[in-house]
mmCIF file of C-alpha atoms in Angstrom:
data_model
loop_
_atom_site.group_PDB
_atom_site.id
_atom_site.type_symbol
_atom_site.label_atom_id
_atom_site.label_comp_id
_atom_site.label_asym_id
_atom_site.label_seq_id
_atom_site.Cartn_x
_atom_site.Cartn_y
_atom_site.Cartn_z
ATOM 1 C CA MET A 1 22.976 5.452 -15.365
ATOM 2 C CA ASN A 2 25.535 5.915 -12.602
ATOM 3 C CA HIS A 3 25.470 2.893 -10.313
ATOM 4 C CA GLY A 4 27.701 4.471 -7.687
ATOM 5 C CA SER A 5 30.691 2.207 -8.326
ATOM 6 C CA SER A 6 32.853 1.043 -11.172
ATOM 7 C CA ASN A 7 31.748 -2.595 -10.902
ATOM 8 C CA SER A 8 28.348 -4.261 -10.885
ATOM 9 C CA THR A 9 28.586 -5.716 -7.349
ATOM 10 C CA MET A 10 25.943 -4.804 -4.803
ATOM 11 C CA ALA A 11 26.276 -4.568 -1.043
ATOM 12 C CA GLY A 12 24.428 -7.320 0.850
ATOM 13 C CA SER A 13 21.923 -4.822 2.267
ATOM 14 C CA ASP A 14 21.171 -3.513 -1.239
ATOM 15 C CA VAL A 15 20.544 -7.028 -2.520
ATOM 16 C CA MET A 16 18.407 -7.999 0.469
ATOM 17 C CA PHE A 17 16.349 -4.828 0.174
ATOM 18 C CA MET A 18 15.593 -5.409 -3.506
ATOM 19 C CA GLN A 19 14.884 -9.106 -3.039
ATOM 20 C CA MET A 20 12.375 -8.223 -0.331
ATOM 21 C CA MET A 21 10.924 -5.094 -1.955
ATOM 22 C CA ILE A 22 10.106 -6.794 -5.253
ATOM 23 C CA PRO A 23 7.454 -9.127 -3.743
ATOM 24 C CA HIS A 24 6.389 -6.324 -1.433
ATOM 25 C CA HIS A 25 5.661 -4.083 -4.437
ATOM 26 C CA GLN A 26 4.058 -6.986 -6.275
ATOM 27 C CA GLN A 27 1.598 -7.371 -3.419
ATOM 28 C CA ALA A 28 0.872 -3.617 -3.465
ATOM 29 C CA ILE A 29 -0.004 -3.999 -7.148
ATOM 30 C CA GLU A 30 -2.207 -7.008 -6.344
ATOM 31 C CA LEU A 31 -3.988 -4.943 -3.668
ATOM 32 C CA SER A 32 -4.402 -2.094 -6.116
ATOM 33 C CA ASP A 33 -5.854 -4.461 -8.735
ATOM 34 C CA LEU A 34 -8.425 -5.546 -6.152
ATOM 35 C CA ALA A 35 -9.301 -1.934 -5.436
ATOM 36 C CA LEU A 36 -9.704 -1.188 -9.136
ATOM 37 C CA LYS A 37 -12.002 -4.180 -9.458
ATOM 38 C CA ILE A 38 -14.084 -3.715 -6.303
ATOM 39 C CA SER A 39 -14.055 -0.112 -5.038
ATOM 40 C CA LYS A 40 -16.440 2.525 -6.317
ATOM 41 C CA ASN A 41 -14.669 5.334 -4.427
ATOM 42 C CA PRO A 42 -13.038 7.675 -7.008
ATOM 43 C CA GLU A 43 -10.234 8.667 -4.625
ATOM 44 C CA ILE A 44 -9.355 5.047 -3.916
ATOM 45 C CA LEU A 45 -9.471 4.244 -7.637
ATOM 46 C CA LYS A 46 -7.109 7.153 -8.321
ATOM 47 C CA LEU A 47 -4.762 6.041 -5.521
ATOM 48 C CA ALA A 48 -4.720 2.408 -6.743
ATOM 49 C CA THR A 49 -3.891 3.599 -10.267
ATOM 50 C CA GLN A 50 -1.117 5.829 -8.877
ATOM 51 C CA ILE A 51 0.379 2.963 -6.830
ATOM 52 C CA LYS A 52 0.424 0.626 -9.852
ATOM 53 C CA ALA A 53 1.960 3.319 -12.066
ATOM 54 C CA ALA A 54 4.770 3.942 -9.592
ATOM 55 C CA GLN A 55 5.542 0.478 -8.334
ATOM 56 C CA GLY A 56 5.459 -1.438 -11.640
ATOM 57 C CA PRO A 57 8.473 0.453 -13.033
ATOM 58 C CA GLU A 58 10.196 0.279 -9.622
ATOM 59 C CA ILE A 59 9.932 -3.518 -9.735
ATOM 60 C CA GLU A 60 11.520 -3.552 -13.170
ATOM 61 C CA ALA A 61 14.349 -1.273 -11.992
ATOM 62 C CA MET A 62 15.100 -3.522 -8.998
ATOM 63 C CA LYS A 63 14.987 -6.655 -11.190
ATOM 64 C CA SER A 64 17.390 -4.995 -13.624
ATOM 65 C CA TRP A 65 19.831 -3.955 -10.869
ATOM 66 C CA LEU A 66 19.804 -7.494 -9.404
ATOM 67 C CA LYS A 67 20.340 -9.071 -12.815
ATOM 68 C CA GLU A 68 23.168 -6.637 -13.708
ATOM 69 C CA SER A 69 24.942 -7.543 -10.482
ATOM 70 C CA GLY A 70 24.437 -11.300 -10.955
ATOM 71 C CA ASN A 71 22.031 -11.640 -8.009
ATOM 72 C CA SER A 72 18.805 -13.588 -7.887
ATOM 73 C CA GLU A 73 15.406 -11.992 -7.303
ATOM 74 C CA ASP A 74 14.571 -14.722 -4.794
ATOM 75 C CA PRO A 75 14.888 -13.530 -1.198
ATOM 76 C CA GLY A 76 15.323 -17.139 -0.105
ATOM 77 C CA HIS A 77 12.488 -17.001 2.422
ATOM 78 C CA SER A 78 8.769 -16.365 2.665
ATOM 79 C CA MET A 79 7.621 -12.762 2.876
ATOM 80 C CA ASP A 80 4.643 -13.690 5.088
ATOM 81 C CA GLY A 81 4.436 -11.428 8.113
ATOM 82 C CA MET A 82 7.209 -9.131 6.931
ATOM 83 C CA GLY A 83 7.022 -5.385 6.516
ATOM 84 C CA GLY A 84 3.240 -4.943 6.287
ATOM 85 C CA MET A 85 2.699 -7.885 3.959
ATOM 86 C CA LEU A 86 -0.858 -9.250 4.065
ATOM 87 C CA SER A 87 -1.249 -12.964 4.555
ATOM 88 C CA SER A 88 -2.947 -15.081 1.901
ATOM 89 C CA ASP A 89 -6.021 -15.336 4.186
ATOM 90 C CA GLU A 90 -6.138 -11.543 4.534
ATOM 91 C CA LEU A 91 -5.897 -11.137 0.773
ATOM 92 C CA LYS A 92 -8.640 -13.716 0.257
ATOM 93 C CA ASN A 93 -10.863 -11.998 2.811
ATOM 94 C CA LEU A 94 -10.281 -8.581 1.235
ATOM 95 C CA GLY A 95 -11.470 -9.940 -2.089
ATOM 96 C CA THR A 96 -14.806 -10.975 -0.553
ATOM 97 C CA LEU A 97 -15.636 -7.491 0.736
ATOM 98 C CA SER A 98 -17.493 -4.674 -1.040
ATOM 99 C CA GLY A 99 -18.583 -1.095 -0.504
ATOM 100 C CA SER A 100 -17.203 0.848 2.413
ATOM 101 C CA ALA A 101 -16.165 -2.372 4.157
ATOM 102 C CA PHE A 102 -13.770 -3.075 1.286
ATOM 103 C CA ASP A 103 -12.569 0.533 1.168
ATOM 104 C CA ARG A 104 -11.817 0.539 4.924
ATOM 105 C CA ALA A 105 -10.011 -2.812 4.791
ATOM 106 C CA PHE A 106 -8.078 -1.807 1.647
ATOM 107 C CA LEU A 107 -6.906 1.465 3.181
ATOM 108 C CA THR A 108 -6.038 -0.151 6.538
ATOM 109 C CA GLY A 109 -4.066 -2.895 4.820
ATOM 110 C CA MET A 110 -2.319 -0.550 2.381
ATOM 111 C CA ILE A 111 -1.362 1.895 5.167
ATOM 112 C CA GLU A 112 0.341 -0.980 7.009
ATOM 113 C CA HIS A 113 1.870 -2.172 3.760
ATOM 114 C CA HIS A 114 3.311 1.260 2.978
ATOM 115 C CA GLU A 115 4.559 1.688 6.542
ATOM 116 C CA GLY A 116 6.388 -1.600 6.114
ATOM 117 C CA ALA A 117 7.995 -0.355 2.887
ATOM 118 C CA VAL A 118 9.058 2.906 4.498
ATOM 119 C CA HIS A 119 10.665 0.918 7.302
ATOM 120 C CA MET A 120 12.414 -1.383 4.835
ATOM 121 C CA VAL A 121 14.006 1.619 3.076
ATOM 122 C CA MET A 122 16.307 2.001 6.108
ATOM 123 C CA MET A 123 18.279 -0.887 4.604
ATOM 124 C CA ILE A 124 19.494 1.266 1.719
ATOM 125 C CA GLU A 125 19.390 4.806 3.137
ATOM 126 C CA ASP A 126 23.171 4.689 3.601
ATOM 127 C CA SER A 127 23.927 2.651 0.490
ATOM 128 C CA GLN A 128 27.310 3.277 -1.117
ATOM 129 C CA ASN A 129 25.420 3.313 -4.419
ATOM 130 C CA SER A 130 23.878 6.764 -4.891
ATOM 131 C CA ASP A 131 21.219 5.399 -7.253
ATOM 132 C CA TYR A 132 19.994 2.898 -4.694
ATOM 133 C CA ALA A 133 19.995 5.516 -1.897
ATOM 134 C CA ALA A 134 18.041 7.942 -4.102
ATOM 135 C CA PHE A 135 15.637 5.148 -5.077
ATOM 136 C CA GLY A 136 14.992 4.417 -1.419
ATOM 137 C CA ALA A 137 14.508 8.111 -0.629
ATOM 138 C CA LYS A 138 11.959 8.380 -3.411
ATOM 139 C CA ILE A 139 10.019 5.353 -2.144
ATOM 140 C CA LYS A 140 10.055 6.779 1.383
ATOM 141 C CA LYS A 141 8.817 10.181 0.230
ATOM 142 C CA VAL A 142 6.069 8.940 -2.089
ATOM 143 C CA GLN A 143 4.799 6.254 0.234
ATOM 144 C CA SER A 144 4.855 8.550 3.270
ATOM 145 C CA GLU A 145 2.717 11.029 1.312
ATOM 146 C CA GLU A 146 0.358 8.223 0.289
ATOM 147 C CA ILE A 147 0.086 7.065 3.906
ATOM 148 C CA GLU A 148 -1.111 10.508 4.947
ATOM 149 C CA LEU A 149 -3.616 10.571 2.059
ATOM 150 C CA MET A 150 -4.899 7.095 2.968
ATOM 151 C CA LYS A 151 -5.315 8.055 6.611
ATOM 152 C CA LYS A 152 -7.427 11.054 5.535
ATOM 153 C CA LEU A 153 -9.485 8.894 3.188
ATOM 154 C CA LEU A 154 -10.019 6.345 5.955
ATOM 155 C CA GLU A 155 -11.152 9.007 8.365
ATOM 156 C CA SER A 156 -13.506 10.453 5.730
ATOM 157 C CA ILE A 157 -15.065 7.000 5.152
ATOM 158 C CA ARG A 158 -15.501 6.434 8.867
ATOM 159 C CA SER A 159 -17.032 9.907 9.239
ATOM 160 C CA GLU A 160 -19.473 9.232 6.368
ATOM 161 C CA GLU A 161 -20.443 5.905 7.885
ATOM 162 C CA HIS A 162 -21.016 7.549 11.282
ATOM 163 C CA THR A 163 -23.167 10.274 9.691
ATOM 164 C CA SER A 164 -25.152 7.644 7.807
ATOM 165 C CA GLU A 165 -25.631 5.661 10.996
ATOM 166 C CA LEU A 166 -26.850 8.765 12.836
ATOM 167 C CA GLN A 167 -29.254 9.563 10.006
ATOM 168 C CA SER A 168 -30.651 6.039 10.187
ATOM 169 C CA GLN A 169 -31.075 6.289 13.961
ATOM 170 C CA PHE A 170 -32.847 9.649 13.538
ATOM 171 C CA ARG A 171 -35.210 8.176 10.933
ATOM 172 C CA ILE A 172 -36.048 5.274 13.230
ATOM 173 C CA SER A 173 -36.616 7.587 16.193
ATOM 174 C CA TYR A 174 -38.782 9.877 14.069
ATOM 175 C CA ALA A 175 -40.830 6.929 12.791
ATOM 176 C CA VAL A 176 -41.340 5.676 16.364
ATOM 177 C CA PHE A 177 -42.331 9.199 17.406
ATOM 178 C CA CYS A 178 -44.850 9.423 14.594
ATOM 179 C CA LEU A 179 -46.332 6.017 15.437
ATOM 180 C CA LYS A 180 -46.858 7.088 19.066
ATOM 181 C CA LYS A 181 -48.941 10.150 17.999
#
C-alpha cells in the first residue's frame, strides 16, 4: 500500500486524527451493539450492522498506520465532549430505553456522532499522505450518507408516533361520543 511518502513518519494532524478517531469509531460500534441488542426496527438493525462492518476495519487500519509510524493509539486526553461523543451517562441512559424511545435516542445520538466524525475529517483532508486523505474522504462520504438516512428514519419514527397518538386521541373521542349517546 502506498503511504504517500518514502518513510513511515506521520504528520502531527494525521496522528492526532487517528488517535481521536479510533475511540470515536469504537463508541460508534458500542452504540451499534446497543441497537442490535435493543431495537426491533429492521432499518436501524441494518444500519447498525453496516456501521460495525465499516468502522471495525477502519479502526484496524488506523491502528496499523499508527503502529507502522511508531505512534501510540492513546490521544493523551479524554474524548468526553469531543466530536459528537456521548458521555458515559448518555450511554447508560440509552441502554435503559426500549421501543421507539430507544430508536429516537439512538438515531439522535448517532447523527451527532457522525457529524462529529465528518467534522474531524477536516484534520486530514489536506494530508500529504494520499492514503490518509482518501481514507478521510471515504469516512466523510459514507457517514454523510448515513446521516441523511438517519434523519429520514428519525422523521419516519416521529411521524409514526404522531399518527399513533392521533389514532389514540380519535379512539378516546369516539368512546366519549358513544358514552354520551
